[in-house]
PDB file of C-alpha atoms in Angstrom:
ATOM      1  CA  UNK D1062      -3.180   1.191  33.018  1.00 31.00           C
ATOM      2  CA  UNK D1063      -2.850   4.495  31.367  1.00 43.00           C
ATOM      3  CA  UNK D1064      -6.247   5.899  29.580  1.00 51.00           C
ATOM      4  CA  UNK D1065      -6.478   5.072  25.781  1.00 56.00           C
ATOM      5  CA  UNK D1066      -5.674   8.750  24.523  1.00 60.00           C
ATOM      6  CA  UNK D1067      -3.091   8.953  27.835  1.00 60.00           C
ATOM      7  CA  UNK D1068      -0.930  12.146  26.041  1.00 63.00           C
ATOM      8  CA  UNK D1069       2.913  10.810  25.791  1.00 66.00           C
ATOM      9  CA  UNK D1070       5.116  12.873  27.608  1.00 64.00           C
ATOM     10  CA  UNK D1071       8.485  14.446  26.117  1.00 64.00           C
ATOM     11  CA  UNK D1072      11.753  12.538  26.273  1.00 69.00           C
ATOM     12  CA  UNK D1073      13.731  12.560  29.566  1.00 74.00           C
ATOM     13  CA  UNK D1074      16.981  13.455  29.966  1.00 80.00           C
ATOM     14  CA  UNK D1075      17.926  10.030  30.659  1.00 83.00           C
ATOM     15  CA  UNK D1076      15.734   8.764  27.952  1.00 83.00           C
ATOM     16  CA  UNK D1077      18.040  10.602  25.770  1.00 83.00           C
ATOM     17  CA  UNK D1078      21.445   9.733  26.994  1.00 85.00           C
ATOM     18  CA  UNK D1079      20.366   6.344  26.079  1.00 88.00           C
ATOM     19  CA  UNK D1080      19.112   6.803  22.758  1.00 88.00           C
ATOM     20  CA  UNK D1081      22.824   8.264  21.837  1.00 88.00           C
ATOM     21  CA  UNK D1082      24.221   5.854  23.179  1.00 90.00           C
ATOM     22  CA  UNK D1083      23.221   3.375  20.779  1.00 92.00           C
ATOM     23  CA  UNK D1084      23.506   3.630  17.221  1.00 93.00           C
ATOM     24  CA  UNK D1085      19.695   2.205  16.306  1.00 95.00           C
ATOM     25  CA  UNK D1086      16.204   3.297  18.239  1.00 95.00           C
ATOM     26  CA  UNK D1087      13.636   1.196  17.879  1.00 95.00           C
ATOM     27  CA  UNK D1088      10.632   3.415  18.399  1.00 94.00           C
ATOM     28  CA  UNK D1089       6.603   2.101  19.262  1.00 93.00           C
ATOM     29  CA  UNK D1090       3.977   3.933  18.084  1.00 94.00           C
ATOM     30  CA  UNK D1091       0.106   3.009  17.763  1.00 92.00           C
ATOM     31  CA  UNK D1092      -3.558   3.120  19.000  1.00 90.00           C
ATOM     32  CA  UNK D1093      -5.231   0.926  21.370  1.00 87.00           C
ATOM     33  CA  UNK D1094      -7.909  -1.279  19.627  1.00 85.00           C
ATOM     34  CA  UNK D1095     -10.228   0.759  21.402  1.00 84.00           C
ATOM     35  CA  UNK D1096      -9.941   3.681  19.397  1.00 83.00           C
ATOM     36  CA  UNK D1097     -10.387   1.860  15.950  1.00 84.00           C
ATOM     37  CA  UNK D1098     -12.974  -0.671  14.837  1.00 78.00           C
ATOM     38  CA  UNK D1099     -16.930  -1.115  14.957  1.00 79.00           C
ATOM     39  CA  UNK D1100     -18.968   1.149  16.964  1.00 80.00           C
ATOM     40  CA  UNK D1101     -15.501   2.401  18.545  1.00 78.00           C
ATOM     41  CA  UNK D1102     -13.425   4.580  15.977  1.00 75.00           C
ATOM     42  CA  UNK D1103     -12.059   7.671  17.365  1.00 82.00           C
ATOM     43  CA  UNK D1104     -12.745  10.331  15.155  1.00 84.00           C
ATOM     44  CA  UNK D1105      -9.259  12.145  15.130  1.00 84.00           C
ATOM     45  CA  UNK D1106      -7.159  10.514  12.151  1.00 88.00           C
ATOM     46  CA  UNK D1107      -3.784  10.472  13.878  1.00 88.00           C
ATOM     47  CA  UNK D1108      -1.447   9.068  16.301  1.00 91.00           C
ATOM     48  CA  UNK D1109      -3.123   9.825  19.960  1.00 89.00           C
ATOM     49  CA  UNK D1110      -1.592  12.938  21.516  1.00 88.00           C
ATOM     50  CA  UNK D1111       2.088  13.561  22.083  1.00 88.00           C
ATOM     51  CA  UNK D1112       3.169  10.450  19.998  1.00 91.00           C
ATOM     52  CA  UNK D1113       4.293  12.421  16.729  1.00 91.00           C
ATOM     53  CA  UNK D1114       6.322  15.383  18.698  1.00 90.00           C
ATOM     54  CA  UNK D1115       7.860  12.159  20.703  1.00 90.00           C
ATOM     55  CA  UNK D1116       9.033  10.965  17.478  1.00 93.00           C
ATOM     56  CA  UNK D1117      10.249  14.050  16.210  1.00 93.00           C
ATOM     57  CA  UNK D1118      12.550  14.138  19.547  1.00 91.00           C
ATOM     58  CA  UNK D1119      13.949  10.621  18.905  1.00 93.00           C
ATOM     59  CA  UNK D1120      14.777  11.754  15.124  1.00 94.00           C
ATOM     60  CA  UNK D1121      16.317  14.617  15.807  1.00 93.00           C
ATOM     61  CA  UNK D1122      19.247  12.653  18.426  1.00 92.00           C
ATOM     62  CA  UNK D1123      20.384  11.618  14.963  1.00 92.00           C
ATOM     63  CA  UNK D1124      20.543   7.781  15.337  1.00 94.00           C
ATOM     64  CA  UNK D1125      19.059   5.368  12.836  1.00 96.00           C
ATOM     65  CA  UNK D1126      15.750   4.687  13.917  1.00 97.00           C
ATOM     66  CA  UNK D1127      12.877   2.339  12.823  1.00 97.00           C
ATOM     67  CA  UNK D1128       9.461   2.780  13.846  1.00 97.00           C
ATOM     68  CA  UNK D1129       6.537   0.370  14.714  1.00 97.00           C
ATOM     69  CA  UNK D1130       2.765   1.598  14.536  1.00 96.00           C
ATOM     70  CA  UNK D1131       0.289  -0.456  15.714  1.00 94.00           C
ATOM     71  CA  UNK D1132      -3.183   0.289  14.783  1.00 92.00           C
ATOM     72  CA  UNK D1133      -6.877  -1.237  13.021  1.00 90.00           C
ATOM     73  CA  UNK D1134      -6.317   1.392  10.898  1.00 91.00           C
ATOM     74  CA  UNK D1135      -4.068   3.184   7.912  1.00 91.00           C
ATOM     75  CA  UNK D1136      -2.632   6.008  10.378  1.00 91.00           C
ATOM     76  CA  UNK D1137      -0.474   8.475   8.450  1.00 92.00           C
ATOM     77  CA  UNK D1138       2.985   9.230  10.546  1.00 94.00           C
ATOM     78  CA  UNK D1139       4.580  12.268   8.504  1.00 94.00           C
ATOM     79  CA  UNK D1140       7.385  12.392  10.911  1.00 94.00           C
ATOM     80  CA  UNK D1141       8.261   8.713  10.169  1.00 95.00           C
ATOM     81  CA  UNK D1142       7.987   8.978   6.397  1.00 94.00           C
ATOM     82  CA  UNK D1143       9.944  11.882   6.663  1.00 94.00           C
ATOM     83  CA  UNK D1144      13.321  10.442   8.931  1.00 95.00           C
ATOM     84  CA  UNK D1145      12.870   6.871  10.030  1.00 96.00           C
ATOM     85  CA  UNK D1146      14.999   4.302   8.254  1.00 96.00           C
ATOM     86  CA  UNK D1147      12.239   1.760   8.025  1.00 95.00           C
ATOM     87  CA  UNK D1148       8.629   1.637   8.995  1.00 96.00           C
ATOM     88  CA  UNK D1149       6.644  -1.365  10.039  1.00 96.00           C
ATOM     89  CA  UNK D1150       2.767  -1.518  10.484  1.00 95.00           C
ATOM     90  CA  UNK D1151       2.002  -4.292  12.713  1.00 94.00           C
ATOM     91  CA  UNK D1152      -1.740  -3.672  12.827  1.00 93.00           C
ATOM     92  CA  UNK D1153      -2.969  -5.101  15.608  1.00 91.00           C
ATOM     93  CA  UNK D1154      -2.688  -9.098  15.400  1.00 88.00           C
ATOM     94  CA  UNK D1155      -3.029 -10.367  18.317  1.00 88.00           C
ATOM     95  CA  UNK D1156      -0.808 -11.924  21.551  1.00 91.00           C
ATOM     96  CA  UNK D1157       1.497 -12.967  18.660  1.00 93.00           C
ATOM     97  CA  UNK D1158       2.165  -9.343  17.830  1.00 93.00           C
ATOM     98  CA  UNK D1159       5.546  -8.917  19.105  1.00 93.00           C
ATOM     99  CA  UNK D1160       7.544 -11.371  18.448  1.00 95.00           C
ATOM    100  CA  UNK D1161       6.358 -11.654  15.028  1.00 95.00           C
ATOM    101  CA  UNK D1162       7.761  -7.821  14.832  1.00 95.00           C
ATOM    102  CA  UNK D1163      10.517  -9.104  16.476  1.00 96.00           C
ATOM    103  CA  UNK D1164      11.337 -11.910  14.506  1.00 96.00           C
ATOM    104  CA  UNK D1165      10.998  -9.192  10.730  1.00 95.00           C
ATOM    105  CA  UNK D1166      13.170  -6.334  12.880  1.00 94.00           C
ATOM    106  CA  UNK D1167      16.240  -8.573  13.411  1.00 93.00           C
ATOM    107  CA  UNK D1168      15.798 -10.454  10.140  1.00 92.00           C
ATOM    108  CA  UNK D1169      14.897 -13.817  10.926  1.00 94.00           C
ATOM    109  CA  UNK D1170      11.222 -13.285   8.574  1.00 94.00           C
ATOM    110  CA  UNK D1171      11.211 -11.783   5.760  1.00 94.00           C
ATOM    111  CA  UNK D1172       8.360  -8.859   5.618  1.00 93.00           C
ATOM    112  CA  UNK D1173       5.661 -10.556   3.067  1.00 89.00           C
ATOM    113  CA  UNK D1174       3.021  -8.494   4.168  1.00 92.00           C
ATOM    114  CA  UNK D1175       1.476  -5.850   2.480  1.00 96.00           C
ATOM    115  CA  UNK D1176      -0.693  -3.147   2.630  1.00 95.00           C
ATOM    116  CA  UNK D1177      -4.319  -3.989   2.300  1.00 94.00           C
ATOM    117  CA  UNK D1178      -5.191  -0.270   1.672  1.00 94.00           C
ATOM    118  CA  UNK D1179      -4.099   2.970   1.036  1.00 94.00           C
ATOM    119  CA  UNK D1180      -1.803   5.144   3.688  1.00 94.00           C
ATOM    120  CA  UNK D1181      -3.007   9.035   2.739  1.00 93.00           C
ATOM    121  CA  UNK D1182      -1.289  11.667   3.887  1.00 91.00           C
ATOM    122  CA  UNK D1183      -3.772  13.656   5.918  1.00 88.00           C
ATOM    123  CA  UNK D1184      -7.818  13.395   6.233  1.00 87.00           C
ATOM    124  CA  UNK D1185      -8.497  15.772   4.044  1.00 85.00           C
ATOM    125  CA  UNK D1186      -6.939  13.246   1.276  1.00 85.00           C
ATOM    126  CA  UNK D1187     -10.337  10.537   2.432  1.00 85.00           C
ATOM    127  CA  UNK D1188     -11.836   8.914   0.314  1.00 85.00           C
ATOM    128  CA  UNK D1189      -8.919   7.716  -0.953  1.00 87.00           C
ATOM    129  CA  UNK D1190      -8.492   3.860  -2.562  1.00 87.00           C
ATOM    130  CA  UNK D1191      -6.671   2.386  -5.487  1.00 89.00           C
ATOM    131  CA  UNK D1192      -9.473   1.953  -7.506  1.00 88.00           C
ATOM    132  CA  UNK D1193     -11.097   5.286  -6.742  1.00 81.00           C
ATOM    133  CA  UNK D1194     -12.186   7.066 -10.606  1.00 68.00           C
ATOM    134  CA  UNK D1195     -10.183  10.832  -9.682  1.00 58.00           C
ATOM    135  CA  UNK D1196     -12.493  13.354 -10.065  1.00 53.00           C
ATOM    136  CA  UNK D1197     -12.285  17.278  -9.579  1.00 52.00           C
ATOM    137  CA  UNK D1198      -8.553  17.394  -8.915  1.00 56.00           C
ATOM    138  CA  UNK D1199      -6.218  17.881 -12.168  1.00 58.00           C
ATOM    139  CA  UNK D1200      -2.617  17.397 -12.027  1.00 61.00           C
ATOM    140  CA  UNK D1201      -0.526  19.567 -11.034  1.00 61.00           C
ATOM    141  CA  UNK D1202       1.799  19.571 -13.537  1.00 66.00           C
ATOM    142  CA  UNK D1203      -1.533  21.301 -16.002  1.00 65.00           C
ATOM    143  CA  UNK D1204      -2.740  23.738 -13.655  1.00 64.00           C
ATOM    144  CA  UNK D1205       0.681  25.152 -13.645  1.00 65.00           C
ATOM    145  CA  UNK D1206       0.700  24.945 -17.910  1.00 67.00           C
ATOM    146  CA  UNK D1207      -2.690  26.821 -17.566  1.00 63.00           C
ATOM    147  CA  UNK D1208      -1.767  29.819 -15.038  1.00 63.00           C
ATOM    148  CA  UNK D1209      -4.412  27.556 -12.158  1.00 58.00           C
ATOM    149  CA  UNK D1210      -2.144  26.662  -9.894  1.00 56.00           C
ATOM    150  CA  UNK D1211      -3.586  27.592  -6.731  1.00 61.00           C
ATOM    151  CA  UNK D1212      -2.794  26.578  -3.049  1.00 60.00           C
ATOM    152  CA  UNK D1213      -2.036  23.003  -2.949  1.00 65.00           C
ATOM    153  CA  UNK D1214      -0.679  21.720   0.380  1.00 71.00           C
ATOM    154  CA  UNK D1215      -0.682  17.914  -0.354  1.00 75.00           C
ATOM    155  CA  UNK D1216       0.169  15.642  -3.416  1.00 77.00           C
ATOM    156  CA  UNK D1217      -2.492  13.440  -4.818  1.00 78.00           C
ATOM    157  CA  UNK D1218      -0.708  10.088  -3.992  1.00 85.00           C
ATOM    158  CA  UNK D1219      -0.985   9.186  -0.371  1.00 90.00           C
ATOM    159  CA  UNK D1220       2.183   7.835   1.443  1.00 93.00           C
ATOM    160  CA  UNK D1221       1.825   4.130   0.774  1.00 94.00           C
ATOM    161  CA  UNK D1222      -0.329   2.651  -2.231  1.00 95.00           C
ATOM    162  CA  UNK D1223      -2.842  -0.196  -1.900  1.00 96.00           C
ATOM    163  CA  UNK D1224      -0.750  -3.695  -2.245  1.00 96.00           C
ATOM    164  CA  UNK D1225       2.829  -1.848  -1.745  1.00 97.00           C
ATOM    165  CA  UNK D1226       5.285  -3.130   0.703  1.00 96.00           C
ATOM    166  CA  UNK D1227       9.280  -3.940   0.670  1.00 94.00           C
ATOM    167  CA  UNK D1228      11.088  -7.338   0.721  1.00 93.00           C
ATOM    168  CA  UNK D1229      14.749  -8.023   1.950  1.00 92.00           C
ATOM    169  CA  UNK D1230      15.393  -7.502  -1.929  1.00 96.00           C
ATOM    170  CA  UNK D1231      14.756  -5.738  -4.900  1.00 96.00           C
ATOM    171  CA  UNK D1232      12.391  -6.350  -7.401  1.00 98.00           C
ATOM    172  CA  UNK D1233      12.014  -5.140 -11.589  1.00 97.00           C
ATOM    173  CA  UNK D1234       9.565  -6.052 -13.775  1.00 97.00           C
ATOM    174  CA  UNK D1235       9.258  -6.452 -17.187  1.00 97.00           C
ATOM    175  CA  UNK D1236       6.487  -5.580 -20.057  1.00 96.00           C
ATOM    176  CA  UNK D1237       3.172  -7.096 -19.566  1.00 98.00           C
ATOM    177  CA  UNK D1238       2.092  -9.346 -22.478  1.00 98.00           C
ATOM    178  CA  UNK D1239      -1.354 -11.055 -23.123  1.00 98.00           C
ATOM    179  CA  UNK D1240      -1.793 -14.667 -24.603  1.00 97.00           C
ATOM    180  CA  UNK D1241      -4.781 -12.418 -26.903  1.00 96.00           C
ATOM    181  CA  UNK D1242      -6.333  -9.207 -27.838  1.00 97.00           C
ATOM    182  CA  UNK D1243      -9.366 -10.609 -28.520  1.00 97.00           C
ATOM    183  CA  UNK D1244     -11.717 -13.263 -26.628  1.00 96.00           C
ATOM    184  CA  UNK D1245     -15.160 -14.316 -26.874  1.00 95.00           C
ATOM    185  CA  UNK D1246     -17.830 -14.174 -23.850  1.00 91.00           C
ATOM    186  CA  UNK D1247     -16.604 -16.845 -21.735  1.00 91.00           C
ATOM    187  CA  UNK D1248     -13.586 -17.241 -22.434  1.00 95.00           C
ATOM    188  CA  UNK D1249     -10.330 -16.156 -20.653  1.00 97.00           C
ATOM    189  CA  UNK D1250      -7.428 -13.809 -20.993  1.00 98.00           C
ATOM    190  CA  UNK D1251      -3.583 -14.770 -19.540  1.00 98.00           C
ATOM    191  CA  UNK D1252      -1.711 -11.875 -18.886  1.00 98.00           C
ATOM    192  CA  UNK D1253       2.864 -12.657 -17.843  1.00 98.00           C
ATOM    193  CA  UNK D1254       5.115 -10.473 -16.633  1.00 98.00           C
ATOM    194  CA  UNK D1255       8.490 -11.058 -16.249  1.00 98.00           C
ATOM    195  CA  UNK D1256       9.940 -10.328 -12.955  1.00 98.00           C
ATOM    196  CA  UNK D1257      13.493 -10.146 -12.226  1.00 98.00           C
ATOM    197  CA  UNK D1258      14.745 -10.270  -8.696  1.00 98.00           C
ATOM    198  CA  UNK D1259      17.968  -7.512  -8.449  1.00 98.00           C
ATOM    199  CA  UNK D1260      19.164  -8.530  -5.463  1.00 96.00           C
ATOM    200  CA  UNK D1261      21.885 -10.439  -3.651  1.00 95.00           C
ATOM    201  CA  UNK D1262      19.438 -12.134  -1.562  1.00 94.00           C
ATOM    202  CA  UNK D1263      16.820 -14.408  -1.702  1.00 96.00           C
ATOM    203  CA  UNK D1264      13.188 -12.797  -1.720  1.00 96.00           C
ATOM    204  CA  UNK D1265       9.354 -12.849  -2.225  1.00 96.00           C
ATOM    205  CA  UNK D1266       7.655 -10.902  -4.467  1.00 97.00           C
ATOM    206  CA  UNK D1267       3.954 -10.247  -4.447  1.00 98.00           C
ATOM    207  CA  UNK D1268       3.171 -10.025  -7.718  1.00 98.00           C
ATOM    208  CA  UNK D1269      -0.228  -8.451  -8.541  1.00 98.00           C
ATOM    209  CA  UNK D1270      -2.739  -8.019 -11.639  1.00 98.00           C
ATOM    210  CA  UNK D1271      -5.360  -5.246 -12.078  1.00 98.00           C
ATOM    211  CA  UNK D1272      -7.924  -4.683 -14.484  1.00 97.00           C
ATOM    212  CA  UNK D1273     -10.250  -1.952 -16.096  1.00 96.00           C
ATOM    213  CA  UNK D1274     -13.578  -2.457 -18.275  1.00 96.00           C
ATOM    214  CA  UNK D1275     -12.997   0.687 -20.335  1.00 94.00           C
ATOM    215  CA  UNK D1276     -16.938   1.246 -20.729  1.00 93.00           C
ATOM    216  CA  UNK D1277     -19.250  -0.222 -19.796  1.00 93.00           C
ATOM    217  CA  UNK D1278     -23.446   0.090 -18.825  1.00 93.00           C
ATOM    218  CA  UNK D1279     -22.330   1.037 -15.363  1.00 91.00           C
ATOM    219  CA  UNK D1280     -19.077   2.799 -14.053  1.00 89.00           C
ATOM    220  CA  UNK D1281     -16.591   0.223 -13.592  1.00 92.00           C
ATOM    221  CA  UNK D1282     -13.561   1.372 -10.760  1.00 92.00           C
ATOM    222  CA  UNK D1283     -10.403   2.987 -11.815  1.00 91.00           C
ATOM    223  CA  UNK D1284      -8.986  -0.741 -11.967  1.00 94.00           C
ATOM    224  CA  UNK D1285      -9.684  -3.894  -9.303  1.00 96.00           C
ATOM    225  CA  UNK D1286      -7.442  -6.526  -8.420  1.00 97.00           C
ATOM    226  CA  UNK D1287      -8.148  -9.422  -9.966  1.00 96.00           C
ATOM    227  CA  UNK D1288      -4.838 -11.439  -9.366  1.00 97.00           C
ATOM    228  CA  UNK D1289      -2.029 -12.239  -7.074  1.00 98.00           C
ATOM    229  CA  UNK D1290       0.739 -14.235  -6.632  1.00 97.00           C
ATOM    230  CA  UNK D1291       3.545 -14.770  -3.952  1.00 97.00           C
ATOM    231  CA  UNK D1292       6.670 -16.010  -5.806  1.00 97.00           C
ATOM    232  CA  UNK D1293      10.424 -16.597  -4.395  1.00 97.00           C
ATOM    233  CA  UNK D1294      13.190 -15.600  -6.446  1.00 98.00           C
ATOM    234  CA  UNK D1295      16.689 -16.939  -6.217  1.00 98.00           C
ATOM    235  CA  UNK D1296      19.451 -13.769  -6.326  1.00 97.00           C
ATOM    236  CA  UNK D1297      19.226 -12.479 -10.293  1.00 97.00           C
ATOM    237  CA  UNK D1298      16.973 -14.830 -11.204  1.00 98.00           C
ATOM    238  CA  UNK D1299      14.014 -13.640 -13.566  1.00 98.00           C
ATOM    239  CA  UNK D1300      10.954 -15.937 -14.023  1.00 97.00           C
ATOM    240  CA  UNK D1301       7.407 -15.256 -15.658  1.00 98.00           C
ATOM    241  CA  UNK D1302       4.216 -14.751 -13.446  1.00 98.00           C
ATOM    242  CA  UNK D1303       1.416 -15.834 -15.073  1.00 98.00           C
ATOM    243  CA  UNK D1304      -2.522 -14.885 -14.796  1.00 98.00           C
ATOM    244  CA  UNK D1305      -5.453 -16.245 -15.869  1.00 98.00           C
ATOM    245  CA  UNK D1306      -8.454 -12.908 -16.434  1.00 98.00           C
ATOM    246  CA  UNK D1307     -11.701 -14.754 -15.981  1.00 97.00           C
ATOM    247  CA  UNK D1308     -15.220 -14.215 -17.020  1.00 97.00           C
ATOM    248  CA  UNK D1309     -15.926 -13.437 -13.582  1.00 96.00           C
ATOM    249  CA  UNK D1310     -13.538 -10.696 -13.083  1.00 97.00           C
ATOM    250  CA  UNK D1311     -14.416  -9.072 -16.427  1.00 97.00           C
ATOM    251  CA  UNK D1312     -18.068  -8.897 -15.545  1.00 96.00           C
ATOM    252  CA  UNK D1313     -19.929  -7.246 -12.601  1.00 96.00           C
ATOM    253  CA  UNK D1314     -23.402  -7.711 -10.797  1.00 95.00           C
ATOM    254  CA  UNK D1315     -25.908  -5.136 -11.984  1.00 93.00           C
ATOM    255  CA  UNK D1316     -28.534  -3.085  -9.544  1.00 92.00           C
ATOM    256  CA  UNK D1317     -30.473  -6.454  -9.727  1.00 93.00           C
ATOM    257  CA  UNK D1318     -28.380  -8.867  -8.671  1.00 95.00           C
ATOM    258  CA  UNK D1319     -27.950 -10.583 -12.262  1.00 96.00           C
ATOM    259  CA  UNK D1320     -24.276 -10.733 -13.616  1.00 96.00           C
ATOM    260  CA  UNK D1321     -23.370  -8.913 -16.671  1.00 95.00           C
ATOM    261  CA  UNK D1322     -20.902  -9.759 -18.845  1.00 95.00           C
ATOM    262  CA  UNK D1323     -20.909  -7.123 -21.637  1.00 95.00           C
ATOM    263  CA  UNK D1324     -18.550  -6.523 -24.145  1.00 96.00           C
ATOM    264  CA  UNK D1325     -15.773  -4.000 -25.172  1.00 96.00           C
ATOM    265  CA  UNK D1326     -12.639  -3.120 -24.229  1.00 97.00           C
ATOM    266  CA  UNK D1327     -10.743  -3.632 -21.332  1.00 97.00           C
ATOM    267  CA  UNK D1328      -7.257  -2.774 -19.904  1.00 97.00           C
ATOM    268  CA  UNK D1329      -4.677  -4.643 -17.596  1.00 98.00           C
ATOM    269  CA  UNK D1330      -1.455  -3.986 -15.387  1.00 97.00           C
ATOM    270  CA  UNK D1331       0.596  -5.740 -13.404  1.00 98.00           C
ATOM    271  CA  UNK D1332       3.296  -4.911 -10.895  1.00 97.00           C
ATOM    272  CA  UNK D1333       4.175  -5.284  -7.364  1.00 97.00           C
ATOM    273  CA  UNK D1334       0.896  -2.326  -6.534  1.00 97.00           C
ATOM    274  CA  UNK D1335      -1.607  -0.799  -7.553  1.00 96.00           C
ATOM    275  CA  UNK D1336       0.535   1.660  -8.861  1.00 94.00           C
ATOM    276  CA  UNK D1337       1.112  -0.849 -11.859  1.00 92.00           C
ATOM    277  CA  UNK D1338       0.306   0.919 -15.160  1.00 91.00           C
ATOM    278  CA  UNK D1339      -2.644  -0.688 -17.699  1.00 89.00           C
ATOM    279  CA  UNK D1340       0.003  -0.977 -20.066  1.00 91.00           C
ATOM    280  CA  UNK D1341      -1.868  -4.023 -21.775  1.00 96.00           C
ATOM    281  CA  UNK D1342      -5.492  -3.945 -23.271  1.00 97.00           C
ATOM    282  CA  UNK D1343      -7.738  -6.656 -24.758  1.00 98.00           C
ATOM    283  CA  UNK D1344     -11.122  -6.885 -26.287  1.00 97.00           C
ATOM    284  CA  UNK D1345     -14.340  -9.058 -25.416  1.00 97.00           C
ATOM    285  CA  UNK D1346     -16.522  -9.506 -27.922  1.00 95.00           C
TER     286      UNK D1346
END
């Protein structure tokens, strides 16, 4: 019954006997769906008030702690990035909710889920989306080479990439090969990648293909999704995920509504993100 930016109150002294008296704190964070969606986003990008000093007080007991946020939107929780064992975005998903979180918490479902957009750090990192061309911000790493480096309070990567998210195992891939470098206008491109599952348990892996057209009539994104697959590996065992680059993701609709296919080159990566590097390139001609 408490208003939807009700401030949350510092930990009680009883509140805090019990958290060290276990060893692991499960911890609740979020927005009501009244502060995110159509015609009712709240215009402050962060937990409501009081939420993020309340976590800092449940770290700082020094137990293990994992942390839920529920929210319509990518919230960025520094204090959870920085000292929560795990983190788990439940979104908000309906009566189900719970004991789906529930059910991934104490491991009887495996966390397939993942992130359908990029986590930034703070607001002032918005716009900010995997296949976003970077503009006006050079590395670091060069402004330092060339005496620039300025005040900088926040890296360029946000805290969780576009299609990132953790299994109950580990996952390495392999290099990215192409069945060609070259194909005509119509035809198709399969790009594998071997992908090896470290583990000692069994796992899913989201496997996921990207693309770039190098240059083209119109700007093309950084590099668009244009494949995924989820694939369950056996402890150690390594298998090839294939992907079949259409016509229709190489070309694009242009101002008119007409679909272009033009040629030249174009570049691919796969990986469990976007992070994945265009390692691989091919040419339509």
């Amino acid at each position: 019954s408490a208003a939807v930016d009700a401030p949350v109150s510092a930990l009680a002294d009883e509140q805090i006997r019990r958290i060290r008296f276990n060893d692991i704190v499960i911890c609740c964070l979020g927005e009501s769906s009244a502060c995110c969606g159509e015609t009712h986003a709240s215009a402050r990008f962060a937990l409501p008030p009081g939420q993020e000093e309340f976590l800092e007080e449940v770290l700082a007991q020094g137990r293990d702690v994992i942390v839920l946020i529920a929210s319509g939107r990518p919230l960025p929780v520094p204090a959870a990035e920085r000292g929560a064992k795990a983190v788990l975005y439940t979104w908000h998903c309906g009566t189900e909710t719970a004991r789906a979180a529930a059910d991934i918490v104490f491991g009887r479902a495996e966390p397939g889920g993942r992130f359908p957009m990029t986590v930034p750090r703070s607001v002032g990192q918005i716009p900010l989306y995997y296949g976003r061309k970077r503009v006006a911000k050079l590395t670091k790493e060069f402004l330092i080479r060339q005496n620039y480096h300025f005040y900088d309070d926040s890296p360029l990567e946000g805290f969780h990439s576009f299609g990132s998210g953790l299994s109950w195992t580990d996952f390495v891939c392999g290099e990215l090969k192409l069945d060609r470098s070259t194909v005509s206008a119509g035809g198709s491109v399969v790009a594998m990648l071997p992908v090896t599952n470290t583990g000692d348990r069994a796992g899913h892996a989201v496997v996921q293909c990207y693309l770039h057209d190098v240059r083209a009539s119109y700007a093309r994104p950084g590099k668009e999704l244009c494949g995924f697959e989820k694939v369950l590996f056996a402890p150690g065992e390594t298998r090839e995920v294939s992907f079949e680059i259409t016509p229709e993701a190489m070309g694009f609709y242009d101002e008119g509504g007409v679909f272009q296919l033009e040629p030249g080159m174009f570049e691919v990566g796969a990986g469990l993100s976007s992070d994945a590097a265009l390692t691989a390139e091919f040419e339509v001609v």
